Structures are given as C-alpha cells and as structure tokens.
mmCIF file of C-alpha atoms in Angstrom:
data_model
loop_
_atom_site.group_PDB
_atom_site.id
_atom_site.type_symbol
_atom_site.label_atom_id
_atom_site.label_comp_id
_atom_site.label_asym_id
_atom_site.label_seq_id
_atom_site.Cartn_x
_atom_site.Cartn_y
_atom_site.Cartn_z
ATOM 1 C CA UNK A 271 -13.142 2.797 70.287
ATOM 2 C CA UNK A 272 -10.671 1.507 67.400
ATOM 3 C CA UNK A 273 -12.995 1.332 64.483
ATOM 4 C CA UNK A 274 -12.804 -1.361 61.973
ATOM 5 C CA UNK A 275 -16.225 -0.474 59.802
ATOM 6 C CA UNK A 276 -16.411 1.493 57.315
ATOM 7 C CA UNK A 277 -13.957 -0.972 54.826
ATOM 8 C CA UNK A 278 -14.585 -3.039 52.074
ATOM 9 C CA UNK A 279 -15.597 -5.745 54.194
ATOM 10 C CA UNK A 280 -18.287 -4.092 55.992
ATOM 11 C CA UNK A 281 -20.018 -4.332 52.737
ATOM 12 C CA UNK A 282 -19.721 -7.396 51.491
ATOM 13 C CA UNK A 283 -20.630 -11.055 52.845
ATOM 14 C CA UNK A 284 -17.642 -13.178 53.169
ATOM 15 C CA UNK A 285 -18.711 -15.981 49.870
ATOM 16 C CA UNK A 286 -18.632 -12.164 48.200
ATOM 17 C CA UNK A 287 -15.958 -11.115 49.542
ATOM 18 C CA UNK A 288 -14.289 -14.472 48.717
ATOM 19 C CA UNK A 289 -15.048 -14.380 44.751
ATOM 20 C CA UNK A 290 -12.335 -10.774 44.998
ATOM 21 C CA UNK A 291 -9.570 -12.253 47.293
ATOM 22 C CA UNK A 292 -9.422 -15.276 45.084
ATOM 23 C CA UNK A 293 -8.320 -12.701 42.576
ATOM 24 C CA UNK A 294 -5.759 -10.882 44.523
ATOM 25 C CA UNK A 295 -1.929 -11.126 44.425
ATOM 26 C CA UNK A 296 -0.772 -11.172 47.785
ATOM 27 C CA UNK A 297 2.316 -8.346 48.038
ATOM 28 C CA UNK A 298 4.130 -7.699 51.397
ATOM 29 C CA UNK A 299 6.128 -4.132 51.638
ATOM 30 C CA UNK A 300 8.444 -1.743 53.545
ATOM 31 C CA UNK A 301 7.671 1.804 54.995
ATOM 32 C CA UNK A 302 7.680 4.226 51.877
ATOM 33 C CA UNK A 303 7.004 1.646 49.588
ATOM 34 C CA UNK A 304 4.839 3.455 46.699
ATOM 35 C CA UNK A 305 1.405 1.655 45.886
ATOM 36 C CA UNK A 306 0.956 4.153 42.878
ATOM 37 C CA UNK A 307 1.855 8.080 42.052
ATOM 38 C CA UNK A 308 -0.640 11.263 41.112
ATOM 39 C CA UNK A 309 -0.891 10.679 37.467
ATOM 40 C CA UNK A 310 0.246 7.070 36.700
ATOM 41 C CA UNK A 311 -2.274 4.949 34.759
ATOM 42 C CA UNK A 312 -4.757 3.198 37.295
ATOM 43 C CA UNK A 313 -4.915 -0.372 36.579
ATOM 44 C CA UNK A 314 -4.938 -2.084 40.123
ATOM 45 C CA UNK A 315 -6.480 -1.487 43.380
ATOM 46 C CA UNK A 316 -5.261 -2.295 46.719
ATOM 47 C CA UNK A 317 -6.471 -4.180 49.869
ATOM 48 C CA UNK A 318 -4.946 -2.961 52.859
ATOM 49 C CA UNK A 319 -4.189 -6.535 55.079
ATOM 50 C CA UNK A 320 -1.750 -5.055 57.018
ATOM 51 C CA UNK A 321 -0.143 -1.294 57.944
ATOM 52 C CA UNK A 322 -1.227 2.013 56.991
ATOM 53 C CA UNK A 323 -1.366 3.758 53.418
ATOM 54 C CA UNK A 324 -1.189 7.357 53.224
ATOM 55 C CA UNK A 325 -3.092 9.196 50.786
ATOM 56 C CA UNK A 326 -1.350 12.603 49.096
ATOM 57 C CA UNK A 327 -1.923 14.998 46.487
ATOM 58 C CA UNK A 328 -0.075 18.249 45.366
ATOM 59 C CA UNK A 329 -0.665 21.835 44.888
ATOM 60 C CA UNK A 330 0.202 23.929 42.154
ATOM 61 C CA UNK A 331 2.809 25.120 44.533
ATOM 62 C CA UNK A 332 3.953 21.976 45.247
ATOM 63 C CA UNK A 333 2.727 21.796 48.561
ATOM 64 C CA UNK A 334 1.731 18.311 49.300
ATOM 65 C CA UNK A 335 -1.813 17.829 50.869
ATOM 66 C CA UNK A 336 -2.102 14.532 53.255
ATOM 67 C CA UNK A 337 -6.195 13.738 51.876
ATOM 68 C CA UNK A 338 -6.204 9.934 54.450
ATOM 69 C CA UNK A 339 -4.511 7.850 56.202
ATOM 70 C CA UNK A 340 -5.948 4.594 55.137
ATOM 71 C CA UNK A 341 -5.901 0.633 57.730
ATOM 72 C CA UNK A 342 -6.548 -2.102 57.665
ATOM 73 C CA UNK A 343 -9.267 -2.913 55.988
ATOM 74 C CA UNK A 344 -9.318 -0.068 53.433
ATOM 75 C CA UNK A 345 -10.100 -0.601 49.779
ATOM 76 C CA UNK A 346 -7.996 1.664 47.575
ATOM 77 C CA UNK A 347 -7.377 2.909 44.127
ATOM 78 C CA UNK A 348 -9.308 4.506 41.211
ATOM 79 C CA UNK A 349 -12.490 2.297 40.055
ATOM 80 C CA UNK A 350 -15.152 3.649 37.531
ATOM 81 C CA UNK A 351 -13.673 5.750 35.385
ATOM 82 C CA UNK A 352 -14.367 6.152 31.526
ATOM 83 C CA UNK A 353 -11.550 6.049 28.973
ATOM 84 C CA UNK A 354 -7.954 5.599 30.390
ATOM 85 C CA UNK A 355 -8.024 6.081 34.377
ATOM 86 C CA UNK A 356 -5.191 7.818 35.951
ATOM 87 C CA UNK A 357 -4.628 8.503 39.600
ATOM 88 C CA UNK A 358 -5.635 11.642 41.381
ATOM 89 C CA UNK A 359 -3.634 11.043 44.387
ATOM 90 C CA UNK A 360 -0.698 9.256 45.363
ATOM 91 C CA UNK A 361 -0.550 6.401 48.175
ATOM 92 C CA UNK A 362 2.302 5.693 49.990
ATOM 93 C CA UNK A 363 3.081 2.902 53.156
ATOM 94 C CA UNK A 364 3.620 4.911 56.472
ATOM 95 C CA UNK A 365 5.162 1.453 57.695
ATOM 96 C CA UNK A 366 5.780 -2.037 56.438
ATOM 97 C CA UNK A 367 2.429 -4.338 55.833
ATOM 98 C CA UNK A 368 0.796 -6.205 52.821
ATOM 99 C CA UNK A 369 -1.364 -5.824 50.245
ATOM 100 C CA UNK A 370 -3.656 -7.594 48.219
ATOM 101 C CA UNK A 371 -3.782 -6.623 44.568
ATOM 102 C CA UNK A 372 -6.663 -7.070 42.080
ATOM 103 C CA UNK A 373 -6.619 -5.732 38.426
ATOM 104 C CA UNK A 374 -9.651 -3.899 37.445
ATOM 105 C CA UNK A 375 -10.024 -5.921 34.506
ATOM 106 C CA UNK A 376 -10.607 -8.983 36.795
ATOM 107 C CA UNK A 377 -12.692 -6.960 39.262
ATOM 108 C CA UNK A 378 -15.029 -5.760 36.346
ATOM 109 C CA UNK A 379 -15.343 -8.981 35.120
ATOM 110 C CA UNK A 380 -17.001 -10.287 38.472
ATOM 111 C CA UNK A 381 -19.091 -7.169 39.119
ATOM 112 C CA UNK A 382 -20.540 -7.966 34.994
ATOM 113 C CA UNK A 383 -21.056 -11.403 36.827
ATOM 114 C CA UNK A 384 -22.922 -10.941 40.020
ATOM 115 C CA UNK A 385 -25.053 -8.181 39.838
ATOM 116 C CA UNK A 386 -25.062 -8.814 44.002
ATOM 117 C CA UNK A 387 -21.543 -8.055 44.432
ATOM 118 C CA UNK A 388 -21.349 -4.913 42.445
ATOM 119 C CA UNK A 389 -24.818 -3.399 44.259
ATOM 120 C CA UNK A 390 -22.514 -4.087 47.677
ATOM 121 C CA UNK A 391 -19.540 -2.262 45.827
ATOM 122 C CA UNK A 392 -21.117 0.580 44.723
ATOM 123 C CA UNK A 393 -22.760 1.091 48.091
ATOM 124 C CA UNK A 394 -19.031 0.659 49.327
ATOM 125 C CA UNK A 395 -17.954 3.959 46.725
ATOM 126 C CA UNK A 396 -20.987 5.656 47.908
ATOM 127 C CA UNK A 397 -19.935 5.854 51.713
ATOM 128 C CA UNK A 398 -16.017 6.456 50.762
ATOM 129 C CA UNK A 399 -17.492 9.795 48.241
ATOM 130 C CA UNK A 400 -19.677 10.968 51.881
ATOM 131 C CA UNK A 401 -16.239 10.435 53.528
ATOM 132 C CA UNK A 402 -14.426 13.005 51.144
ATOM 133 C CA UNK A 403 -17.265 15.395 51.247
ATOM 134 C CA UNK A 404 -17.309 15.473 55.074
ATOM 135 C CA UNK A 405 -14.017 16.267 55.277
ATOM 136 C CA UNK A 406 -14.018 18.985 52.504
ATOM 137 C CA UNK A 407 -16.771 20.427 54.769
ATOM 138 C CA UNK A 408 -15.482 20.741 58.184
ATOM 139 C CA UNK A 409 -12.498 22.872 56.153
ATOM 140 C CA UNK A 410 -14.551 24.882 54.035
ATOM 141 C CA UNK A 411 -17.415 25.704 56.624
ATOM 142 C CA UNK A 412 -15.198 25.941 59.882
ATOM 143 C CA UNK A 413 -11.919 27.406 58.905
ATOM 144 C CA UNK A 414 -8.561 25.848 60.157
ATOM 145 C CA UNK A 415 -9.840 25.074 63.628
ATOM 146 C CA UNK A 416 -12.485 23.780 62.459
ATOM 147 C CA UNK A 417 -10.466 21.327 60.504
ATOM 148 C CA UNK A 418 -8.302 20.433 63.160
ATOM 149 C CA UNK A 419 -10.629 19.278 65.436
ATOM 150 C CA UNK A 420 -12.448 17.285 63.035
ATOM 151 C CA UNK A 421 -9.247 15.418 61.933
ATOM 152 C CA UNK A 422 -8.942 15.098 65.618
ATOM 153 C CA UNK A 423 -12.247 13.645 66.218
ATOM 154 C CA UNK A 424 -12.015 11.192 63.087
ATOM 155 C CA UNK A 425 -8.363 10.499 64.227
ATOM 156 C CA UNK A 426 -10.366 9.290 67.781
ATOM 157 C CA UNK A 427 -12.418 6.879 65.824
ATOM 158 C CA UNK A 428 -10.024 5.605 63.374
ATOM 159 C CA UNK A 429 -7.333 5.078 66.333
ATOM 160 C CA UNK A 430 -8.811 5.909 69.905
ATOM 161 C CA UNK A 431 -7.916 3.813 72.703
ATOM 162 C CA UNK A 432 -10.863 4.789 75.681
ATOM 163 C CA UNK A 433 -8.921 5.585 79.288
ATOM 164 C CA UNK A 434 -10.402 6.814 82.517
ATOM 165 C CA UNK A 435 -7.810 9.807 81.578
ATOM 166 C CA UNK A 436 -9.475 10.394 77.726
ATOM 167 C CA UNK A 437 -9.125 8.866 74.459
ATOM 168 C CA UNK A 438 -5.390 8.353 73.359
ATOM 169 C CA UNK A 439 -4.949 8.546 69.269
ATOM 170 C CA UNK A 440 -2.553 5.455 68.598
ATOM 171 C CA UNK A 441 -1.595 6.681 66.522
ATOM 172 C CA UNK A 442 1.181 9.265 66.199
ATOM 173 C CA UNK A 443 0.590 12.136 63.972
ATOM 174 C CA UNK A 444 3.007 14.899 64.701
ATOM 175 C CA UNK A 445 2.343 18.667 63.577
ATOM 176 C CA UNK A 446 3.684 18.814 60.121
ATOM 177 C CA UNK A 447 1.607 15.728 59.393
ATOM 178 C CA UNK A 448 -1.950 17.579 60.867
ATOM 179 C CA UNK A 449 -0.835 20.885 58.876
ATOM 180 C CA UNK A 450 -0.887 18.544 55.692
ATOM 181 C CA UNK A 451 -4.231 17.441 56.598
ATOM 182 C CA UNK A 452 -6.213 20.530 56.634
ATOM 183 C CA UNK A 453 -4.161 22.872 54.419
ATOM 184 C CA UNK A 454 -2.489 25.183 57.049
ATOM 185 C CA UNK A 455 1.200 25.796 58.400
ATOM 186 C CA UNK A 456 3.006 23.714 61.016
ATOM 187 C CA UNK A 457 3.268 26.761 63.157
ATOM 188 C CA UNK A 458 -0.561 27.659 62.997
ATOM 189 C CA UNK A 459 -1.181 23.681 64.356
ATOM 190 C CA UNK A 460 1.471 23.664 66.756
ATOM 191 C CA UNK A 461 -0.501 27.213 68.402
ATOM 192 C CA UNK A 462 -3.847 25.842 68.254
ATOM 193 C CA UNK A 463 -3.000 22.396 69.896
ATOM 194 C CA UNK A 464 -0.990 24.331 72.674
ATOM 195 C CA UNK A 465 -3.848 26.380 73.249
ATOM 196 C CA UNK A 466 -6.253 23.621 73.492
ATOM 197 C CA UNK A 467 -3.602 21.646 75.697
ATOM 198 C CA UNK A 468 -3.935 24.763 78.206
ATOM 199 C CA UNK A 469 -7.750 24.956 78.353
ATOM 200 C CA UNK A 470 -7.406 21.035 79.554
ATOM 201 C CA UNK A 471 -9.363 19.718 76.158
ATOM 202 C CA UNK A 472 -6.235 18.159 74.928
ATOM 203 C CA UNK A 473 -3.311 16.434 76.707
ATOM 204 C CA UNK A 474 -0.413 14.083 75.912
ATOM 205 C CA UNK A 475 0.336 10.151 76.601
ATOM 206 C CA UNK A 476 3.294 8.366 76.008
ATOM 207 C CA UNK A 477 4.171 11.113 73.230
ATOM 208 C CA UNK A 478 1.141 10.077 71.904
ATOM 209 C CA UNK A 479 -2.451 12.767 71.652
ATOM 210 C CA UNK A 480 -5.119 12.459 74.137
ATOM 211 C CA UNK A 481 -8.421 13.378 73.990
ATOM 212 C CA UNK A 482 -9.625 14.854 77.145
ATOM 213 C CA UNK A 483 -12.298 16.778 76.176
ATOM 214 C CA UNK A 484 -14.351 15.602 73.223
ATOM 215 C CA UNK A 485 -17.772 17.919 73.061
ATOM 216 C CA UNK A 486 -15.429 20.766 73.180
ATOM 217 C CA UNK A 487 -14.077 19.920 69.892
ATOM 218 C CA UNK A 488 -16.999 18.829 68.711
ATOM 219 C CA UNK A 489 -18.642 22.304 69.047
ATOM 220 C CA UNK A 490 -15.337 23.701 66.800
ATOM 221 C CA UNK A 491 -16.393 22.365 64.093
ATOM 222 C CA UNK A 492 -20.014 21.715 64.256
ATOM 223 C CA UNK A 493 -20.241 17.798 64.842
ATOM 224 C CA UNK A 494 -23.840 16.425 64.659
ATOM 225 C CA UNK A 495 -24.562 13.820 67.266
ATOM 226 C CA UNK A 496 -25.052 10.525 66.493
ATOM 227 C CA UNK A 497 -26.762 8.823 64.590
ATOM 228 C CA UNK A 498 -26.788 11.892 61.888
ATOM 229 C CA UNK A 499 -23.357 11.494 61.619
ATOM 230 C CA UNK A 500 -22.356 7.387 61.848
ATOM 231 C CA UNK A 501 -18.872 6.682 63.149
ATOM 232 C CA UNK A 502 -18.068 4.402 60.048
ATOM 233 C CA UNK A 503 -18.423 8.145 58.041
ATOM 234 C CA UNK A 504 -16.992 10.168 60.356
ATOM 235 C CA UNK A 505 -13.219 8.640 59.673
ATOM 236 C CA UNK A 506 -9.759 9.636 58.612
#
C-alpha cells in the first residue's frame, strides 16, 4: 500500500524529467541536517532521493506545527513567488539521505524554454496546493479527532504495509510528533489513540501503529470513497 505517486515524477516524463536532474547538485546528509529555515531567502529547491524531510512552521507562541513529512520522491521548496521569496516553513532531515538541488534561476530558465515541462510543473503545484487544503480541512471541519484520523489514514498511504492483521504505518510517529501534526497536546493524542486501541480500531506492531480498522476512522473525519478522493491527494 506504500505509495510512491503523488511526486514530482508522477508528473513529468523521464526526457522531462531529465532536462531538471541534469541541473541538480547531488548533496548527501545526516539526520537534522537543515535544508532551509522559516524566513531565509528561497533560492533552491530540493529533490528528495533518499530519507525523509520534515516540514515545520511556528506559532506566535512558539509552538512548532509539524505541516508534512515529505519521501522519496517529494519536490520541495518555495517556487513562484514575486519579488524576493522567503520560506514559509522550515524543512529538516528526520534521518540521513540525499538531495538533489536545483536553483530557481536554472529551473525558470527551462520552464521559459519548454512550455511542456512547465504545463507538467504547474499541474505538479496544483495537486501539492489540494494536498494542503485537504489537510487544513479535516482540522477545521472535524475537530482534533477528526485530524487524527486523517493523519492516520494519509500516514496508511504514505507508509502502510497491508497484513492479514491490518495495515502497519512504517513508519514510526510517536505522540508528540501526531500532536504537532494537528495542533493539539501530547496528552489529548495519547487519550484518543488509547481509546481507539480499546474499541479494537487501532493496535500496535513491532512498536510500530497498526491499522485494524480503517472505515472506522474514515467515518471520524468524513473520508469520501474513492475515486473522489485519489490516494496520490490523500497523503502526509
């Protein structure tokens, strides 16, 4: 159930696709290496070839809001702005990986070129905007439970492993990291999950979540059926 649309590359053909990596500078890094801070000057973006990137921002209070956890795959970076571009988030490595870095200076010069490849990127910005506003709805519509299980549910596509038991998230996100997701306290995650562990629609694997029952969380937080709501949108 691992998903790997939904990127960059599920966009673009690979001679397309080929004209942008030509222009990258391969970079490998550590866990909490930072690709770029809220604020800083946006001049690159980053191609996710291997690891995880996680995407943060910060409240007036200086609470720190986890907005995506980003693979493989994954495209990221400001791109389109007007005047001088600064970052609205910060992106950090959750583990070592690489990255492939392309200034937007080059990048605009090959979107001015082939008309083609910047149709297929802006079709790419359009899908990663739905992402955003999916997520902002689950949270405003559904309230913190609400939230959770749709982080849950994206977390299955992004991650799930299928078992006869349920779908394991391989991914381990423990409760201080879902709080950060959906804007509530540790303590209010930690009761929701043990309540959903004792009605049988969660369980645990190897330390790891499992999904045992997924229409129950799907009802939480209103999730349309398929094919009103494609897996490559409804993602971490």
């Amino acid at each position: 159930m691992t998903r790997e649309t939904g990127g960059i590359l599920s966009f673009v053909t690979a001679e397309q696709w080929g004209l942008i990596e030509a222009k990258m500078q391969p970079k490998r890094v550590k866990s909490g290496y930072s690709l770029f801070l809220e604020g800083d000057e946006a001049g690159y973006l980053y191609y996710i070839r291997s690891g995880r990137v996680k995407l943060t921002k910060s409240t007036e209070d200086g609470k720190e809001i986890i907005l995506s956890i980003q693979q493989t795959g994954d495209l990221i970076g400001e791109f389109g702005g007007i005047g001088g571009l600064t970052h609205s988030y910060s992106a950090e490595m959750t583990g070592k990986g690489e990255l492939g870095i392309v200034s937007l200076s080059d990048l605009e010069s090959l979107l001015s070129k082939h008309g083609d490849l910047a149709l297929k990127f802006l079709q790419w910005m359009a899908l990663s905007q739905r992402i955003t506003q999916s997520r902002f709805r689950d949270l405003l519509l559904y309230g913190k439970a609400g939230a959770l299980a749709s982080t849950l549910i994206r977390a299955s596509n992004s991650y799930g492993r299928v078992t006869p038991d349920g779908i394991v998230l391989d991914m381990k996100l423990n409760h201080t990291e879902l709080s950060e997701m959906i804007g509530a306290t540790r303590e209010s995650v930690t009761r929701m999950l043990g309540a959903w562990k004792e009605q049988g629609t969660l369980d645990t694997m190897d330390g790891k979540l499992m999904i045992r029952d997924l229409a129950a969380l799907r009802c939480m937080c209103g999730c349309p059926t398929f094919p009103s709501c494609p897996v490559e949108l409804c993602r971490l």
